[in-house]
Short mmCIF file of C-alpha atoms and ligand atoms in Angstrom, two decimals:
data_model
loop_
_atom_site.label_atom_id
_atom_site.label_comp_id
_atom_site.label_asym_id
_atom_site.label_seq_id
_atom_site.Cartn_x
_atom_site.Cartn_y
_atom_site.Cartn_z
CA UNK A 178 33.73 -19.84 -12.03
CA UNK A 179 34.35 -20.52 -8.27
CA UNK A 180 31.93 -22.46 -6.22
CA UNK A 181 30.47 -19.65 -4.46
CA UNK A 182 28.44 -18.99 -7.29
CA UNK A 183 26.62 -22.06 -7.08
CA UNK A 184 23.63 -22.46 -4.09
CA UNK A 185 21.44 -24.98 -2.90
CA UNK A 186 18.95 -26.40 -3.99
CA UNK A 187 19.31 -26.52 -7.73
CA UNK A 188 22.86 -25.44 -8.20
CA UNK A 189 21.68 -22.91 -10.62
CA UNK A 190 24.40 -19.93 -11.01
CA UNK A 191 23.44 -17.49 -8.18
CA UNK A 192 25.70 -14.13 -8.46
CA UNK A 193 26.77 -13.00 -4.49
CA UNK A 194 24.53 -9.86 -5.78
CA UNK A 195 21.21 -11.99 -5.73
CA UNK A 196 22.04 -13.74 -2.19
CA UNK A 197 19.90 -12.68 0.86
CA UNK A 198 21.57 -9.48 2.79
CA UNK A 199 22.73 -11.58 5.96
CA UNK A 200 24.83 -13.57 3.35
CA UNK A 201 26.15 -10.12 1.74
CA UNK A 202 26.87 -8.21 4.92
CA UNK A 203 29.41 -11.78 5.70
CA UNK A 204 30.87 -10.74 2.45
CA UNK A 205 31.09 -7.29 3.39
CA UNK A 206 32.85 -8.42 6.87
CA UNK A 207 35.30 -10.42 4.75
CA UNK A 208 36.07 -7.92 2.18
CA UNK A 209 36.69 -5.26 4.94
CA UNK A 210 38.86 -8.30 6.98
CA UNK A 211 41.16 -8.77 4.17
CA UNK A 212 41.46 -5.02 2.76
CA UNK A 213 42.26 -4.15 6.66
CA UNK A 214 45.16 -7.20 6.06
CA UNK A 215 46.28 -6.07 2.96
CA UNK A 216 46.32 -2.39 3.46
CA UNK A 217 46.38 -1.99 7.35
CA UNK A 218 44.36 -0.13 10.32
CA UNK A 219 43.48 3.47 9.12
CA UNK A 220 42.38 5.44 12.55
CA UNK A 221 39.27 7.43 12.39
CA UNK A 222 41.51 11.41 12.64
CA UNK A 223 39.63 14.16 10.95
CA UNK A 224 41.79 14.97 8.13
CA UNK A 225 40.82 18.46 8.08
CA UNK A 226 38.21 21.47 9.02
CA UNK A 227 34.46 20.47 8.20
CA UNK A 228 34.19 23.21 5.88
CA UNK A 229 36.82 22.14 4.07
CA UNK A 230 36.08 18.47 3.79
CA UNK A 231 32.19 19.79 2.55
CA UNK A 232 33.89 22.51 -0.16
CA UNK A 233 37.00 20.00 -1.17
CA UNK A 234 34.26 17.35 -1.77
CA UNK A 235 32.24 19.48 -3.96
CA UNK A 236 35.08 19.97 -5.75
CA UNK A 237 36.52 16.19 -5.80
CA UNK A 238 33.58 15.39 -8.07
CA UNK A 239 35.24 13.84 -11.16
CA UNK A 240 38.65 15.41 -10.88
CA UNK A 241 41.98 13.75 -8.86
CA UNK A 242 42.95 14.36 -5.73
CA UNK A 243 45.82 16.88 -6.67
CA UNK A 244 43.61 18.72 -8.77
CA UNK A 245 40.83 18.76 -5.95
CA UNK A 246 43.54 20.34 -3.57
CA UNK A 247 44.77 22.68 -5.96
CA UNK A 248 41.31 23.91 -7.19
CA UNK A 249 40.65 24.40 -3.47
CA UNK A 250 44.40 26.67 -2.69
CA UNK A 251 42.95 29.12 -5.48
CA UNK A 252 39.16 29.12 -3.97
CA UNK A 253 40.88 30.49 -1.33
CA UNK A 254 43.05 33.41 -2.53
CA UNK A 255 39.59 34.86 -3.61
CA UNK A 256 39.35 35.35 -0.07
CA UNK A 257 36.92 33.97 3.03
CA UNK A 258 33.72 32.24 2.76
CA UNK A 259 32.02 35.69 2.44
CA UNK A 260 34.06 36.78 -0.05
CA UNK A 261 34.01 33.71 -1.76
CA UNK A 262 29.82 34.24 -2.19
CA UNK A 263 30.25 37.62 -3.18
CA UNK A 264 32.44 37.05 -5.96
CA UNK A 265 31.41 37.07 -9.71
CA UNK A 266 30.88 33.12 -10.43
CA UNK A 267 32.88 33.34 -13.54
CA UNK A 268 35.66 34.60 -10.99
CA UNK A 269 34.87 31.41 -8.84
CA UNK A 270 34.82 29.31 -11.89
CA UNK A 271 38.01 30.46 -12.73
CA UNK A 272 39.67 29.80 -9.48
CA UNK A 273 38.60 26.02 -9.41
CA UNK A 274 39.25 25.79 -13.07
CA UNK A 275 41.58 22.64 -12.34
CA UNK A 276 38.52 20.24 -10.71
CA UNK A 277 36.33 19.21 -13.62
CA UNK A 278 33.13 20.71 -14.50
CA UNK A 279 34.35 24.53 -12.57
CA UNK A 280 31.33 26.04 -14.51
CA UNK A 281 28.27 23.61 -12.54
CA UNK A 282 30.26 23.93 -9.42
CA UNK A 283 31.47 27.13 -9.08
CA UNK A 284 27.52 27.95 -8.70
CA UNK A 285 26.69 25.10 -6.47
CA UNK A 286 29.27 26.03 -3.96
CA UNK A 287 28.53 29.82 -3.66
CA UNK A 288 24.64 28.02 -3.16
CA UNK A 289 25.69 25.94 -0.51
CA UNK A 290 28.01 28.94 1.32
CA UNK A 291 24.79 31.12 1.07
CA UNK A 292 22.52 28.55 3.02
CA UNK A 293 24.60 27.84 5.55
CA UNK A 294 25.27 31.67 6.30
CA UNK A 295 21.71 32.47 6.15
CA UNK A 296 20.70 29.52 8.01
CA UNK A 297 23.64 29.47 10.98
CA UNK A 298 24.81 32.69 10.70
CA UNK A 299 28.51 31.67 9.99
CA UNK A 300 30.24 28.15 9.23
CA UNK A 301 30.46 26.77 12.09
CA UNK A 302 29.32 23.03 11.00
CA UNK A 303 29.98 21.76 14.90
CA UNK A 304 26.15 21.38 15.44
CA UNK A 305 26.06 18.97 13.09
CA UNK A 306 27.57 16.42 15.76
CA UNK A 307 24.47 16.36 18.12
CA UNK A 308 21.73 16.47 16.12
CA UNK A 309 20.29 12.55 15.53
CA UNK A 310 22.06 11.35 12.40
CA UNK A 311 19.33 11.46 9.89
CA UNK A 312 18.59 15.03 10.82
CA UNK A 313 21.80 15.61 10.27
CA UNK A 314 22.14 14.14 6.99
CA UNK A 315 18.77 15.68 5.99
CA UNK A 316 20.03 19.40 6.65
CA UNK A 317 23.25 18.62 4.85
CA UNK A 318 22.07 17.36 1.57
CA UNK A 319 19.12 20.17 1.98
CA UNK A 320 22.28 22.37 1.44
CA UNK A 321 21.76 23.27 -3.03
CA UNK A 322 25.14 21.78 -3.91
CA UNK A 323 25.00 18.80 -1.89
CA UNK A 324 24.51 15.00 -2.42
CA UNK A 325 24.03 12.36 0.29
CA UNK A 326 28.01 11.23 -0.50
CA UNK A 327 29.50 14.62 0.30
CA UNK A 328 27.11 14.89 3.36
CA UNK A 329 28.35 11.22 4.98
CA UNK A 330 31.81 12.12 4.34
CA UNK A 331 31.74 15.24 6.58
CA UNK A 332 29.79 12.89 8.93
CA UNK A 333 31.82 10.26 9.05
CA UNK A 334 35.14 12.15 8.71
CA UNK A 335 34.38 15.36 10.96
CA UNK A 336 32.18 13.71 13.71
CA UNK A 337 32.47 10.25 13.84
CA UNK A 338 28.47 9.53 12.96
CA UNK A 339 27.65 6.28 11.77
CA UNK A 340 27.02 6.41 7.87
CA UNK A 341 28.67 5.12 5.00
CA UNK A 342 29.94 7.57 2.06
CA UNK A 343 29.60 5.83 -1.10
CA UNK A 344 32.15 7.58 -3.83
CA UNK A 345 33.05 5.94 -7.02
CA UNK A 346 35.45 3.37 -5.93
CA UNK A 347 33.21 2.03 -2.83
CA UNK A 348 30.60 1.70 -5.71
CA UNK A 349 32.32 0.05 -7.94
CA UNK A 350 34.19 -2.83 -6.00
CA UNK A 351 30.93 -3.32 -4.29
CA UNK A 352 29.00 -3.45 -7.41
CA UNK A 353 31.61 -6.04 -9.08
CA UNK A 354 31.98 -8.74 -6.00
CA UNK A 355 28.75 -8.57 -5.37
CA UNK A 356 27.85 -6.95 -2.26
CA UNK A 357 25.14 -5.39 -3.56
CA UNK A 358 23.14 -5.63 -6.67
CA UNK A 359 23.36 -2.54 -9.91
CA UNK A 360 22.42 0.70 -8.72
CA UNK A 361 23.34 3.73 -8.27
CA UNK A 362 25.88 5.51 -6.18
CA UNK A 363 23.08 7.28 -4.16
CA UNK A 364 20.71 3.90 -3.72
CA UNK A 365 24.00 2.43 -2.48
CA UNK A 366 24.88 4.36 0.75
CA UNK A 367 21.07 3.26 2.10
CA UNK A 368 21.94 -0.53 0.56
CA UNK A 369 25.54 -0.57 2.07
CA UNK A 370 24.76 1.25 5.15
CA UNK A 371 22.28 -1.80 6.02
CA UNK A 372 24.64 -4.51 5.94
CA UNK A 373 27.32 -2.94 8.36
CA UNK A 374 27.64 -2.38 11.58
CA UNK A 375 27.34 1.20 12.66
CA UNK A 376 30.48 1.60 14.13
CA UNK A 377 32.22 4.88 12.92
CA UNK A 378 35.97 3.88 12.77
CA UNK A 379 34.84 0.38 11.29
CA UNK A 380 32.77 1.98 8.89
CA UNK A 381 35.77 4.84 7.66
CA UNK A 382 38.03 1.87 7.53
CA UNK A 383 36.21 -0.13 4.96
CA UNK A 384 35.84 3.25 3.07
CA UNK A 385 38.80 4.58 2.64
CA UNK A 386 40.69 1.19 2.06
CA UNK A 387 38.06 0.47 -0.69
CA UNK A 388 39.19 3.74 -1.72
CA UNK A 389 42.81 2.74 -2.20
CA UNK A 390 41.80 -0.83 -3.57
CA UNK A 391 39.59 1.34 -6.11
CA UNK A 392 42.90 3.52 -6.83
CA UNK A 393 44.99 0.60 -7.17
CA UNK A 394 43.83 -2.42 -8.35
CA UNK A 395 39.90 -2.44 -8.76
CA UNK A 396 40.41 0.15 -11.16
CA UNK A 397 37.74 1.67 -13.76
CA UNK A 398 39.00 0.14 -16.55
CA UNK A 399 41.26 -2.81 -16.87
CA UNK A 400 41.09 -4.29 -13.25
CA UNK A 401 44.35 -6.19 -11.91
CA UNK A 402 42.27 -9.03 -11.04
CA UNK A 403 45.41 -11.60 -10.76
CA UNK A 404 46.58 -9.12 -8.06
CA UNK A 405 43.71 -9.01 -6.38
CA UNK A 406 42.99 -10.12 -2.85
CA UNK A 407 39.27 -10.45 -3.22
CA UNK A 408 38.92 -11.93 -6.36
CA UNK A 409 37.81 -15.83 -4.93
CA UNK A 410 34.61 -14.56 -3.98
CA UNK A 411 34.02 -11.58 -7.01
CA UNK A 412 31.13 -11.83 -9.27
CA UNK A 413 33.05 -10.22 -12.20
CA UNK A 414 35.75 -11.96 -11.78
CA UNK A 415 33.79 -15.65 -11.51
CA UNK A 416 32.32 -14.10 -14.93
CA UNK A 417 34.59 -12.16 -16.59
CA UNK A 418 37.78 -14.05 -15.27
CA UNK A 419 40.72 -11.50 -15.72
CA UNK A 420 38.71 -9.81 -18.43
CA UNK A 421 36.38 -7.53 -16.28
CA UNK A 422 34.76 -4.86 -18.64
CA UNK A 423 35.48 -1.01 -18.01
CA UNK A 424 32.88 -0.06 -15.60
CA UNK A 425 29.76 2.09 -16.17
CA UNK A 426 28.11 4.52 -14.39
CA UNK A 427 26.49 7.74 -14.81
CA UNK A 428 27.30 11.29 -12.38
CA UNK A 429 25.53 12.43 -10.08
CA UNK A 430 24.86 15.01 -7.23
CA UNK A 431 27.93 14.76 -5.19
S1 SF4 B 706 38.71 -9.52 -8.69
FE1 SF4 B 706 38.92 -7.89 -10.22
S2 SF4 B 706 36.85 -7.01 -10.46
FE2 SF4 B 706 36.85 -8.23 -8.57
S3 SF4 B 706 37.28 -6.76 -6.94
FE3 SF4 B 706 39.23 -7.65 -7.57
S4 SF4 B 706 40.07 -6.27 -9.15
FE4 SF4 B 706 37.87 -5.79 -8.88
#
């Protein structure tokens, strides 16, 4: 075990986790120093169309990113968003067939291209970058097939507002250093969101190179902990040493 799990006064064993947030958000600020040094500056660029990044998301859920962007390439040949609504959902389930669970989400995204018709009269999302950011957030994951991480992506992402998307690589390295204590991936965009700055190309930094740490090295199962360039001040490493267990969690609403 390193020292850092041992705090005054008693030097009883004292996991980063159960620390008060002002010492977690300094472990925050040096996990996102030395993934910034190990993986470099990532500029805040949109990486493409809001509508896109909402749809793509929906369909990330569970499935790799080459099966996300292929599931997406045959959404499209159904035709536009319209067209996409007013197709039979087994057809929509078909097209999508290579993200994971087609048959839930196939529903949830004709759902979500309904609303935001009937409610905006097209898909123009650009609105979305003056309202005040929990508005924003609120209408988003008001939207049927949408969860608070597919919301803060096209926040963050598409117009630069200051939130935190939590997918299942944030969660995890946070959850094993320490950062913040079990719980869920929804609970932990509110938790992580309080100890960081709110800084929009700070904040899509930290994600998306705990994203490639989580594709990497952090990984689900079997961690490359010798590898890794945060394991001094990890709770499952100072536990587990370079035996950290698979890790757990259950889906959710994307
Ligand atoms: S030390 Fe191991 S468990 Fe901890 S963050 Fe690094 S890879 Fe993950």
């Amino acid at each position: 075990m390193t020292e850092g799990l041992f705090g005054p006064p008693d030097g009883t064993p004292r996991l980063n986790a159960a620390r008060p947030a002002p010492e977690r958000a300094a472990l925050l600020a040096w996990v996102y120093g030395l993934l910034r040094a190990e993986y470099g500056e990532r500029p805040l660029i949109p990486r493409r169309e809001p509508m896109h990044e909402l749809v793509s998301t929906i369909l990330s859920q569970r499935t790799t990113h080459q099966d996300e962007e292929a599931a997406y390439q045959e959404l499209l040949t159904l035709g536009g968003w319209d067209d996409i609504i007013q197709a039979p959902t087994g057809a929509v389930a078909h097209a999508i067939r290579r993200s994971n669970y087609p048959e839930s989400k196939a529903p949830r995204i004709q759902a979500t291209l309904r609303a935001i018709r009937e409610q905006r009269g097209g898909y123009d999302l650009d609105f979305l970058a003056e309202l005040p950011v929990g508005d924003a957030l609120k209408w988003l994951t008001d939207l049927p097939g949408v969860g608070v991480k597919t919301a803060s992506l096209v926040l963050l992402f598409n117009y630069a507002r200051p939130v935190f998307p939590v997918d299942t690589h944030v969660h995890r390295i946070n959850t094993r250093v320490g950062t913040i204590p079990r719980m869920g991936e929804q609970a932990a965009h509110r938790a992580l969101l309080g100890l960081l700055p709110p800084d929009p190309p700070h904040l899509y930094e930290l994600h998306v190179n705990l994203l490639r740490h989580g594709q990497r090295v952090c990984t689900w199962t079997r961690p490359k902990c010798p590898a890794c360039v945060l394991r001094d001040r990890c709770d499952a490493h100072a536990l587990y040493g370079n035996n950290v267990p698979s890790f757990s969690e259950k889906p959710g609403k994307g």
